Short mmCIF file of C-alpha atoms and ligand atoms in Angstrom, two decimals:
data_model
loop_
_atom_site.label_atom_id
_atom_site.label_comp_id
_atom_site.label_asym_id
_atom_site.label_seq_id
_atom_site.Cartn_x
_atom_site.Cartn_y
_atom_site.Cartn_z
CA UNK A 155 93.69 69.79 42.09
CA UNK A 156 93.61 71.98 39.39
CA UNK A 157 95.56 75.04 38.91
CA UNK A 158 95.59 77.96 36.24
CA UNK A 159 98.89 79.63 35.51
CA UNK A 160 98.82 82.58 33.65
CA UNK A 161 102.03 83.22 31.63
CA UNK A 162 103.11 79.62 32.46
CA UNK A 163 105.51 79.59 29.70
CA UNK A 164 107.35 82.64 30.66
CA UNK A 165 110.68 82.73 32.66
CA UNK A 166 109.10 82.61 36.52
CA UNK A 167 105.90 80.60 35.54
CA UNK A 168 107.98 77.85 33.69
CA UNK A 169 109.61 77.19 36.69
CA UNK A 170 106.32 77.45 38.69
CA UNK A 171 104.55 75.22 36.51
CA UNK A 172 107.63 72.24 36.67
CA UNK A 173 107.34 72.42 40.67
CA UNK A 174 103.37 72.21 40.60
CA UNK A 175 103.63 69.17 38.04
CA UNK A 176 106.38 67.70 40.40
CA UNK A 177 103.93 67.93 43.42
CA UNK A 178 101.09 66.28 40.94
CA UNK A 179 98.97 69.07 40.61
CA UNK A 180 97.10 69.15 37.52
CA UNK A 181 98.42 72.72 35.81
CA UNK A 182 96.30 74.20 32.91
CA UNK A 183 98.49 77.46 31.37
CA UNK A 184 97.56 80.24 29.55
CA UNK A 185 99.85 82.38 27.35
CA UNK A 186 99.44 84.87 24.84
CA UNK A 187 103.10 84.01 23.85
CA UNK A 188 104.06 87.84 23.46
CA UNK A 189 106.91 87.12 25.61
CA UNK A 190 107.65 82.70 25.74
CA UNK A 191 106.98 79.87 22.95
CA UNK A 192 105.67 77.04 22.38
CA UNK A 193 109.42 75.21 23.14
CA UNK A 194 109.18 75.84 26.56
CA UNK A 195 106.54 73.20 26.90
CA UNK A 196 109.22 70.74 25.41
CA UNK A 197 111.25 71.97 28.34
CA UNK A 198 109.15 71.24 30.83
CA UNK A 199 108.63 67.65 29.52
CA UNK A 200 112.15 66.89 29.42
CA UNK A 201 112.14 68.12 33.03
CA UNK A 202 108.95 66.45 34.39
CA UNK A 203 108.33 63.83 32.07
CA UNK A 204 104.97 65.69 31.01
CA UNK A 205 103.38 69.03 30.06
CA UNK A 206 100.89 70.77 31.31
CA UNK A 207 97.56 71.71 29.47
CA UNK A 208 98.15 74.75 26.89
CA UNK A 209 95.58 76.97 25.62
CA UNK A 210 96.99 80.25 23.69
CA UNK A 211 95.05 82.89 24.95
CA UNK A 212 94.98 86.41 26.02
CA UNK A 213 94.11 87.16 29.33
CA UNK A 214 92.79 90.68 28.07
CA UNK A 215 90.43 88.87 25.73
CA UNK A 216 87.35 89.04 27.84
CA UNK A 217 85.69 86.42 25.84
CA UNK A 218 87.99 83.83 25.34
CA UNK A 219 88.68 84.42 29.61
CA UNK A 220 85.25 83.89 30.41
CA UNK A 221 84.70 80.81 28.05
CA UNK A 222 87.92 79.20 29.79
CA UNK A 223 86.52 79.64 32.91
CA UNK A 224 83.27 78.36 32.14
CA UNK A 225 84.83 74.60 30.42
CA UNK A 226 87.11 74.90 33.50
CA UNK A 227 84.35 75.24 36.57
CA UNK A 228 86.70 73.56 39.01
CA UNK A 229 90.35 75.83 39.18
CA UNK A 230 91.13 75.81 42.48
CA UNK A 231 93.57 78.05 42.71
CA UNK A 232 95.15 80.41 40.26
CA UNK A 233 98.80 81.90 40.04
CA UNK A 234 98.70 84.99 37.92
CA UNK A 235 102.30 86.02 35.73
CA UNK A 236 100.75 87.54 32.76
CA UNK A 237 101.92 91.26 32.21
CA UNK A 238 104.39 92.96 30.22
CA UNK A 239 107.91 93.38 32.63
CA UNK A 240 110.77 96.06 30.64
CA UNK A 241 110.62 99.20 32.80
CA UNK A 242 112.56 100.85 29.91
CA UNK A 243 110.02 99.91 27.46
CA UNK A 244 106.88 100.74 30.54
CA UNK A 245 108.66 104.26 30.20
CA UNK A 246 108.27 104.58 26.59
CA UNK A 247 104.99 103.39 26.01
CA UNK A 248 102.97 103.46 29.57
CA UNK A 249 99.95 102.57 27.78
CA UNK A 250 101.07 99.37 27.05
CA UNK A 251 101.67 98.58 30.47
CA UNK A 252 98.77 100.08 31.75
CA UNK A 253 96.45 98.41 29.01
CA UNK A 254 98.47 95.02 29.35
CA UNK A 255 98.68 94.52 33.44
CA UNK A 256 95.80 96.29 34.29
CA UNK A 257 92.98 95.10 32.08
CA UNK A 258 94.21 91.30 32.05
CA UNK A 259 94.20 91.37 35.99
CA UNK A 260 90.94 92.87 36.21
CA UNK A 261 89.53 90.54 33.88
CA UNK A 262 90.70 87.74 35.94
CA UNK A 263 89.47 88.98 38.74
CA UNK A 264 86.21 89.37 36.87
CA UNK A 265 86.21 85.78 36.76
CA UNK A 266 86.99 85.03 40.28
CA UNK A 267 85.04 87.94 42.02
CA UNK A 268 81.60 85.73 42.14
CA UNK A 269 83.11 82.10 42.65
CA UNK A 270 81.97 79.89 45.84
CA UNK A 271 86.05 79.97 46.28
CA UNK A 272 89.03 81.61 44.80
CA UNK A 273 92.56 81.65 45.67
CA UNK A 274 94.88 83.73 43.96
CA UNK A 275 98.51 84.19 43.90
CA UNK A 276 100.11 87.57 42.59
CA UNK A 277 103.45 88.82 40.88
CA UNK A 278 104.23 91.63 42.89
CA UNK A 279 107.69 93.56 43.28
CA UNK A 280 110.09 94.83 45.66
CA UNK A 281 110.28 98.24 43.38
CA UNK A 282 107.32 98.59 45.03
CA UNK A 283 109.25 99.90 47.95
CA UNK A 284 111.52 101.97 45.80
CA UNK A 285 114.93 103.01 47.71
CA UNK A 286 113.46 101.99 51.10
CA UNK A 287 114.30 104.27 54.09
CA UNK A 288 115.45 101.17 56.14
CA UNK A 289 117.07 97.64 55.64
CA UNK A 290 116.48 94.92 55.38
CA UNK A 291 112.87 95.97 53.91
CA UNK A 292 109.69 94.45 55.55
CA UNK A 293 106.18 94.10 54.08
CA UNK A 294 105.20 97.47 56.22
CA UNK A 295 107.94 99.30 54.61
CA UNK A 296 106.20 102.49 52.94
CA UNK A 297 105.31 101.88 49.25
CA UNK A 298 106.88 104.86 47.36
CA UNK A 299 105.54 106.68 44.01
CA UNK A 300 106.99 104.04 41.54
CA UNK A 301 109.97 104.63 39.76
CA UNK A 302 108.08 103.85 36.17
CA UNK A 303 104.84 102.75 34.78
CA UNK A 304 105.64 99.27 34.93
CA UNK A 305 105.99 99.87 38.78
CA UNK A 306 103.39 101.79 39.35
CA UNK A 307 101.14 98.64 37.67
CA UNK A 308 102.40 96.61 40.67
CA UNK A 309 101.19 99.12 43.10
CA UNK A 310 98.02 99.53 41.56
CA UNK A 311 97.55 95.93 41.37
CA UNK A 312 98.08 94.87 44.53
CA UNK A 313 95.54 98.05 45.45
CA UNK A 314 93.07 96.48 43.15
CA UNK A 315 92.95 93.20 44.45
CA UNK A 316 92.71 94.27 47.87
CA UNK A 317 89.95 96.07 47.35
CA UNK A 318 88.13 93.41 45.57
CA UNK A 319 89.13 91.05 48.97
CA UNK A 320 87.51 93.45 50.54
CA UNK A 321 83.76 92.90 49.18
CA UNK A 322 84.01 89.42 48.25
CA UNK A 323 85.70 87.12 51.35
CA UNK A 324 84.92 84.32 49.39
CA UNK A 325 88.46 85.14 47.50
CA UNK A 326 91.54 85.21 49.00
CA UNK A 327 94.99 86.39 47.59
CA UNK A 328 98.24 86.70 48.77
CA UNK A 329 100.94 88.84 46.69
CA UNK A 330 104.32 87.81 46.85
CA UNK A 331 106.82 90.40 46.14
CA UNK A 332 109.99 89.33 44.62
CA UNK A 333 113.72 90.74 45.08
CA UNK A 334 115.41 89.87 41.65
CA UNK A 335 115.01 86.36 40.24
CA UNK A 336 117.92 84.68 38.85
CA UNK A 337 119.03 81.24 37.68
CA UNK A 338 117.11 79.15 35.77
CA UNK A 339 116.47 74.95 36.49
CA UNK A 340 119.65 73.03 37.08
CA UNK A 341 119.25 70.79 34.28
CA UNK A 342 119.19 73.68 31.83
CA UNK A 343 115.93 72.62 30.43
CA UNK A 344 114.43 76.13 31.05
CA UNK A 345 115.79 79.44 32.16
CA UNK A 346 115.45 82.80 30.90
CA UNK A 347 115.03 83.73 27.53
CA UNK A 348 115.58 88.02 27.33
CA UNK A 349 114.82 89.50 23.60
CA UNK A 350 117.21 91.36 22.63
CA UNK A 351 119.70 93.01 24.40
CA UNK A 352 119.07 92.20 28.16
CA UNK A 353 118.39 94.84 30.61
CA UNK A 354 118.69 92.69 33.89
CA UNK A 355 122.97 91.92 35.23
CA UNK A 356 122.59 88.07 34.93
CA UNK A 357 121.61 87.84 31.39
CA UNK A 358 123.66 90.42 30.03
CA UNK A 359 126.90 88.62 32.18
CA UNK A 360 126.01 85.34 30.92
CA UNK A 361 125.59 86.32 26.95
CA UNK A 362 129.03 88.95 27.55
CA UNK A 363 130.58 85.64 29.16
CA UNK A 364 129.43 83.32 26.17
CA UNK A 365 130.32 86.16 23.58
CA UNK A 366 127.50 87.55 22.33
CA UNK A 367 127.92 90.95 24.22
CA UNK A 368 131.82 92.55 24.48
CA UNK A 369 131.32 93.79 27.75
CA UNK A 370 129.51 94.28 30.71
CA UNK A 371 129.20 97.54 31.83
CA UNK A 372 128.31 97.80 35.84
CA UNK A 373 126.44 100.78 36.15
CA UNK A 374 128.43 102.76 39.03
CA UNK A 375 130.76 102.65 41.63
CA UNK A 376 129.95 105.94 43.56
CA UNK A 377 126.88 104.50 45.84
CA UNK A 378 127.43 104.51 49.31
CA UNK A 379 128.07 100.72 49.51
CA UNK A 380 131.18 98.37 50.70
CA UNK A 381 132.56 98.50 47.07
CA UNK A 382 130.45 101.69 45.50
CA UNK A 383 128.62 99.09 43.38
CA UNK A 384 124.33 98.87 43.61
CA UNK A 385 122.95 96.19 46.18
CA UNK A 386 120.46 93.44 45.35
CA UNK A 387 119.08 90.40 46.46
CA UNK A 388 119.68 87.97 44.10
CA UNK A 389 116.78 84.75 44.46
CA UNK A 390 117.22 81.80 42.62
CA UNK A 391 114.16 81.35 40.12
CA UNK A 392 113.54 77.84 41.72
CA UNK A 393 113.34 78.73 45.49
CA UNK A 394 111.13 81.09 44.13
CA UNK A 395 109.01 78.82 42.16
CA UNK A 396 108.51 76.74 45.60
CA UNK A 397 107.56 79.98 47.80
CA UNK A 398 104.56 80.06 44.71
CA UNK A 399 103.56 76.61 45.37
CA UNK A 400 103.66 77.09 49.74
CA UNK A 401 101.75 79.98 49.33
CA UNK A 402 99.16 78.59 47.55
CA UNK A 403 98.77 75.85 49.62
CA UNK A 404 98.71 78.53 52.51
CA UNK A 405 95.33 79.89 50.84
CA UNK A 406 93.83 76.57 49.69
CA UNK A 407 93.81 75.20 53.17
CA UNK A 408 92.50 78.04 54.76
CA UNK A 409 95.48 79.03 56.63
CA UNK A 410 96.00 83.13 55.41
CA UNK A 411 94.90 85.47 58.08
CA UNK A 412 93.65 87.80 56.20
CA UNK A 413 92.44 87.64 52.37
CA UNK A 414 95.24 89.73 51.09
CA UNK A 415 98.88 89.08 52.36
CA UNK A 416 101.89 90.24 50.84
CA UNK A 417 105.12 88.76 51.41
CA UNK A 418 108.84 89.33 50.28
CA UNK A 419 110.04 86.69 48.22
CA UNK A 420 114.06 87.33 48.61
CA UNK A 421 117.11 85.49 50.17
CA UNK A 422 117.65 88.50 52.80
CA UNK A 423 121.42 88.92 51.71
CA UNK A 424 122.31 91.67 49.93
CA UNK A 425 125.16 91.63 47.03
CA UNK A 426 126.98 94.23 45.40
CA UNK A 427 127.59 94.02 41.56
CA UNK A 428 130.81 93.27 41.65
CA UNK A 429 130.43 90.85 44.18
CA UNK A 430 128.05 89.00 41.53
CA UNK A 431 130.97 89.37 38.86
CA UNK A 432 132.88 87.61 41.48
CA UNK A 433 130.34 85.14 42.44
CA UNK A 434 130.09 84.51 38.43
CA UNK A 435 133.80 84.10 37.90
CA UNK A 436 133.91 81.82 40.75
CA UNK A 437 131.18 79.42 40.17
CA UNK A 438 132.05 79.15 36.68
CA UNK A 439 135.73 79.78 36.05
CA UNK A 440 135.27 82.10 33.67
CA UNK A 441 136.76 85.47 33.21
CA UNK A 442 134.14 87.92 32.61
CA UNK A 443 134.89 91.61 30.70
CA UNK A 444 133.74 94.31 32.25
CA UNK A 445 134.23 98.40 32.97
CA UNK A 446 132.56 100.78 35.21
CA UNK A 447 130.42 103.45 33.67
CA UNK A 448 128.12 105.96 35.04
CA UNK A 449 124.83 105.39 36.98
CA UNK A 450 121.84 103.66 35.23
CA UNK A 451 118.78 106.59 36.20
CA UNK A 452 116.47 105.22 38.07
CA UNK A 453 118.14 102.74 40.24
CA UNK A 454 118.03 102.79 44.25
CA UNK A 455 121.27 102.06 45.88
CA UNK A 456 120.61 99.04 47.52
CA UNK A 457 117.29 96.79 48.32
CA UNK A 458 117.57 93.35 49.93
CA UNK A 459 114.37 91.63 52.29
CA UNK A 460 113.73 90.96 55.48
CA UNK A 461 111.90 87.70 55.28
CA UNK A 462 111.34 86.58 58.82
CA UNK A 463 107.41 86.87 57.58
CA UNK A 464 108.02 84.12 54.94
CA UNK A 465 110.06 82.39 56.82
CA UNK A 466 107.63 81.93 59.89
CA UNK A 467 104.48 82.39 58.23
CA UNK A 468 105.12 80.95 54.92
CA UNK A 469 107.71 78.50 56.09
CA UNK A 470 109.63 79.34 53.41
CA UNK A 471 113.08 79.85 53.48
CA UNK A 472 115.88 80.58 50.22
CA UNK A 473 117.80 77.60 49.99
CA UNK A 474 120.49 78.19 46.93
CA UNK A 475 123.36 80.33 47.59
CA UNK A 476 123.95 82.90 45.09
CA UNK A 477 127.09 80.77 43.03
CA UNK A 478 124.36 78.32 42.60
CA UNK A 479 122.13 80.49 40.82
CA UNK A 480 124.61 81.95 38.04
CA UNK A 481 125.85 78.46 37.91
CA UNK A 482 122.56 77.27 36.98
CA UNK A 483 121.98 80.78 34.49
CA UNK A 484 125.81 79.74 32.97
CA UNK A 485 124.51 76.18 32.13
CA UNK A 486 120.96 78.17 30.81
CA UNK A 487 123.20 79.73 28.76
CA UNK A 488 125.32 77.29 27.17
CA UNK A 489 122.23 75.01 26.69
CA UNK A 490 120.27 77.84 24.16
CA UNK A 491 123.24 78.62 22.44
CA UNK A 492 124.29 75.60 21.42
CA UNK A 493 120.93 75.38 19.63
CA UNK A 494 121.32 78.37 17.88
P1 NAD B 219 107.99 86.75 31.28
O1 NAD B 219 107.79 87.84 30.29
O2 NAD B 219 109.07 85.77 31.03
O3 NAD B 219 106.62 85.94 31.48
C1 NAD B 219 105.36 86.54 31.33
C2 NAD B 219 104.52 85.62 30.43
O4 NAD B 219 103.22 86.18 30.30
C3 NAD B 219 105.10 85.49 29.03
O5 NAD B 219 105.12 84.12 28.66
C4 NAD B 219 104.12 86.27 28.14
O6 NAD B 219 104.02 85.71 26.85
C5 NAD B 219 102.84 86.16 28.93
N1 NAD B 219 101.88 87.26 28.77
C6 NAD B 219 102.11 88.60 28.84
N2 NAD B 219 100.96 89.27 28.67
C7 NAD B 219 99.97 88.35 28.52
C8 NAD B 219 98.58 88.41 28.31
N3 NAD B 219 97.94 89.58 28.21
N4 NAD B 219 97.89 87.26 28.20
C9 NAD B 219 98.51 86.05 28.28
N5 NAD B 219 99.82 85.93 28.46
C10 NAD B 219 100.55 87.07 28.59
O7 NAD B 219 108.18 87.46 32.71
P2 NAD B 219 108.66 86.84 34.09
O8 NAD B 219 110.00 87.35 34.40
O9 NAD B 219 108.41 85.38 34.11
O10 NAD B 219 107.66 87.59 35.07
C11 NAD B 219 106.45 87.00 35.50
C12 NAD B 219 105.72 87.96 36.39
O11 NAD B 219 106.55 88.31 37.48
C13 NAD B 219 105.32 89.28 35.72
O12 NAD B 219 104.07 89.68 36.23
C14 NAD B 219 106.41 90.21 36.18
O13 NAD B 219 105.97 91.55 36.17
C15 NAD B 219 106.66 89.72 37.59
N6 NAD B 219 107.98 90.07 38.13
C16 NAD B 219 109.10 89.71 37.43
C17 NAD B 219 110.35 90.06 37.92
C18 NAD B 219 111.62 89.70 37.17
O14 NAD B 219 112.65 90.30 37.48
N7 NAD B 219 111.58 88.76 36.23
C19 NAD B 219 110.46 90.74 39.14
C20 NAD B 219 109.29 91.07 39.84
C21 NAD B 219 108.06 90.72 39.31
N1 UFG B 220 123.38 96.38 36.36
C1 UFG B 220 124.61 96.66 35.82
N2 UFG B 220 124.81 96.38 34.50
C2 UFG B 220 123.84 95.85 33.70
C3 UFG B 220 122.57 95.56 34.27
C4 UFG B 220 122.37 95.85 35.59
O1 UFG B 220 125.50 97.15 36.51
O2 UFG B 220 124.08 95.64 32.51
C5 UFG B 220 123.15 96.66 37.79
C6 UFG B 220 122.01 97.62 38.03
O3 UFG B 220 122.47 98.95 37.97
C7 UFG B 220 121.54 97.20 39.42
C8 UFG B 220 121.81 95.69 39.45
O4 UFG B 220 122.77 95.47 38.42
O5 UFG B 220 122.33 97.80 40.39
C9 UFG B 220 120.58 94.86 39.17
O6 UFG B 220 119.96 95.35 37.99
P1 UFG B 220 118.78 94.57 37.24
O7 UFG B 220 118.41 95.36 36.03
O8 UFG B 220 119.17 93.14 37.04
O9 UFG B 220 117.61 94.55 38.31
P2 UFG B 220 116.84 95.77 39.00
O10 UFG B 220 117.10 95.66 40.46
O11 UFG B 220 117.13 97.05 38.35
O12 UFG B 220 115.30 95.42 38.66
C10 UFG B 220 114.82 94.07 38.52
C11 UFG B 220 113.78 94.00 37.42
C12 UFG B 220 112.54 94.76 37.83
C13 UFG B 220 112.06 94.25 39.14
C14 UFG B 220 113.15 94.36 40.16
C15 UFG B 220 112.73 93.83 41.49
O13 UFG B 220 114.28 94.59 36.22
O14 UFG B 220 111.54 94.51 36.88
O15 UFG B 220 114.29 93.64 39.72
O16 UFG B 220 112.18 92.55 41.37
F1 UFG B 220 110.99 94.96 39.53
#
C-alpha cells in the first residue's frame, strides 16, 4: 500500500516513515527541505535497510502537487507534517506561518477533496488547548484563542479539514494532537536536528550537556506545581511514530466513526522541568548546568493528556518511560556531533 508523507524527512516524519517501511508499506515523501536534508534518507537506510521514494517538492506549489498526484493515482493514505513549527519565529513573521501551513494543507486537500477514497492523517497540537481548565486534558477540552500564529494554524487546520469531511464523506481524517515529542530512534540513526539555538528543553539540555550551550536556563520556579517548575508530557518520538501508523490503519479499514477524529497523542504523565533535568542526569550520568530564571511569556503551567480515547479506541498506548527518551536524544546527540 502506498503512502505519501509530507515532510518525511523532518524530525516526527523520519521516524514515521522508518515504522511504515518496517511494516512494508511502500512510503513515497515529499519535502521542500526548508527544515531536513537529504542525509536523513541515509538515516533511514542504515535503520531499515532501504529508503523511501524522494521527490523535493513544495507542497504549496500547486503544480508540482497536482502533477504528483496525477503519476501517483493510487496513495492510499496520506500523513501530512509539512508546515513551518518555531512559535517564536510564527510571532515574528505570522505570514509565514499562515502562507506556509495554510496554503500547503489546502492544496492537499485540493487533491484529496474529489478522490473515490482518501485517508488523511494530521499534525495537530495540544497548544491547541492552551492552559486547559482541567487535567488531565481530553479531546472535548475547550480549544482556547491560540497562544501564537503558529497555534492558531493548528486550530484553523483542524477547522478546515473538518469542514471539508463534512461535504465530501468519501475522505476521512483523523488529527492526532501531540503533547511534546522527544527522543529520537535508539540506534541514533535519526533524531532531531534544531537550527540554531533550540527553543524546545530536550535539545537545548542535550547540546548544554555535550557543550555547545553553557547552561540551561529552566524558565521558572514560581508555578503552582510540586517543585514550581512548568509541567509537560514528554512522548517519545517513536511511540509516537506508531500511534501515526495505528491510526492510519484505523481509517484505511474503515474503522473511524466519524470522518474527523482527533486524538491526544501523549503518555498521560505529567513532568516538571526539573524532574526532566533529573530524569536526564539519571539516564545518562551526566551532570547537567543549569539556573533558574524568570518565566518564558507565553507558557501554560502545566498540560499533560488524558488518553483513555487512544488507548481504547486507537489501541494505542505510550510504551517508553521518560529516561528512555533523553537516553535515546543523549545518544542523538553524541551521534551528530561526532560528525561535525
Ligand atoms: P520538522 O520541521 O522537523 O519537519 C517538517 C518537515 O516539513 C521538514 O522536513 C520541512 O523541510 C518540511 N516542510 C516544511 N514546509 C514544507 C512545504 N511547504 N513543503 C514541503 N515540505 C515542507 O518538524 P517536526 O517537529 O517533525 O513537526 C512535524 C509536524 O508536527 C509539523 O506539522 C508540526 O507543526 C507538528 N508538531 C510538532 C511538534 C513538535 O514539538 N515537534 C508538536 C506538535 C505538532
Ligand atoms: N523550558 C525551559 N528551558 C528551555 C526550554 C524550555 O525551562 O530552554 C521549559 C518551558 O518553559 C516549558 C518546558 O520546558 O515549561 C517545555 O518547553 P518546550 O519549549 O520544550 O515545549 P512547549 O511545551 O513550550 O511547546 C512544544 C512545542 C510546540 C508544541 C507544544 C505541544 O514547542 O510547538 O510543545 O506539542 F505545540
Amino acid at each position: 500500500m502506498k503512502i505519501l508523507v509530507t515532510g518525511g524527512l523532518g524530525y516526527i516524519g523520519s521516524h514515521v516513515v522508518v515504522e511504515l517501511l518496517n511494516r512494508n508499506y511502500d512510503v513515497l515523501v515529499i519535502d521542500n527541505l526548508s527544515n531536513s536534508s537529504l542525509k536523513v534518507l541515509d538515516g533511514i537506510e542504515n535503520i531499515c535497510g532501504k529508503k523511501p521514494d524522494f521527490e523535493k517538492i513544495d507542497v504549496r506549489d500547486k503544480g508540482e502537487l497536482n502533477d504528483f498526484f496525477k503519476r501517483n493515482q493510487n496513495v492510499q493514505g496520506v500523513i501530512h507534517f509539512a508546515a513551518s513549527k518555531a512559535v517564536g519565529e510564527s510571532v515574528e513573521n505570522p505570514l509565514l506561518y499562515y502562507e506556509n501551513n495554510i496554503n500547503a494543507l489546502v492544496y492537499l486537500l485540493q487533491e484529496l477533496q474529489d478522490k473515490e477514497e482518501a485517508h488523511l492523517i494530521f499534525s495537530s497540537s495540544c497548544t491547541v488547548y492552551g492552559q486547559a481548565d482541567e487535567l488531565p486534558i481530553t479531546e472535548s477540552a475547550p480549544v482556547k484563542p491560540a497562544e501564537s500564529p503558529y497555534g492558531n494554524t493548528k486550530q484553523i487546520g483542524e477547522e478546515i479539514i473538518q469542514d471539508v469531511c463534512k461535504v465530501k464523506p468519501a475522505l476521512k481524517a483523523i488529527a492526532l494532537r501531540y503533547f511534546n515529542p522527544v527522543g529520537a530512534h535508539h540506534t541514533g540513526h535519526i533524531g532531531e536536528l534544531p537550527l540554531g539555538t533550540p527553543q524546545n528543553l530536550v535539545p537545548y539540555i542535550t547540546q548544554t550537556a555535550i557543550g555547545l550551550r553553557e547552561q540551561l536556563s529552566v524558565f521558572g520556579d514560581d508555578y503552582p506545581t510540586r517543585d514550581g517548575t512548568a509541567i509537560r508530557d514528554y512522548i517519545h518520538v517513536m511511540d509516537l511514530a506508531a500511534a501515526h501508523v495505528v491510526a492510519l490503519e484505523r481509517l484505511m479499514n474503515k474503522k473511524s466513526s466519524s470522518n474527523f477524529e482527533t486524538f491526544n497523542i501523549g503518555t498521560g504523565t505529567g513532568s516538571t522541568v526539573l524532574e526532566v533535568v533529573n530524569a536526564f542526569e539519571s539516564a545518562t550520568g551526566v551532570d547537567l548546568n543549569y539556573k533558574i530564571v524568570p518565566r518564558r511569556e507565553g507558557d501554560v503551567t502545566a498540560a499533560y493528556a488524558h488518553t483513555e480515547r487512544a488507548n481504547k479506541v486507537l489501541g494505542w498506548k505510550a510504551q517508553y518511560s521518560l529516561e528512555d527518551s533523553l537516553a535515546s536524544a543523549w545518544q542523538w546527540e553524541k551521534n551528530v556531533r561526532s560528525k561535525d
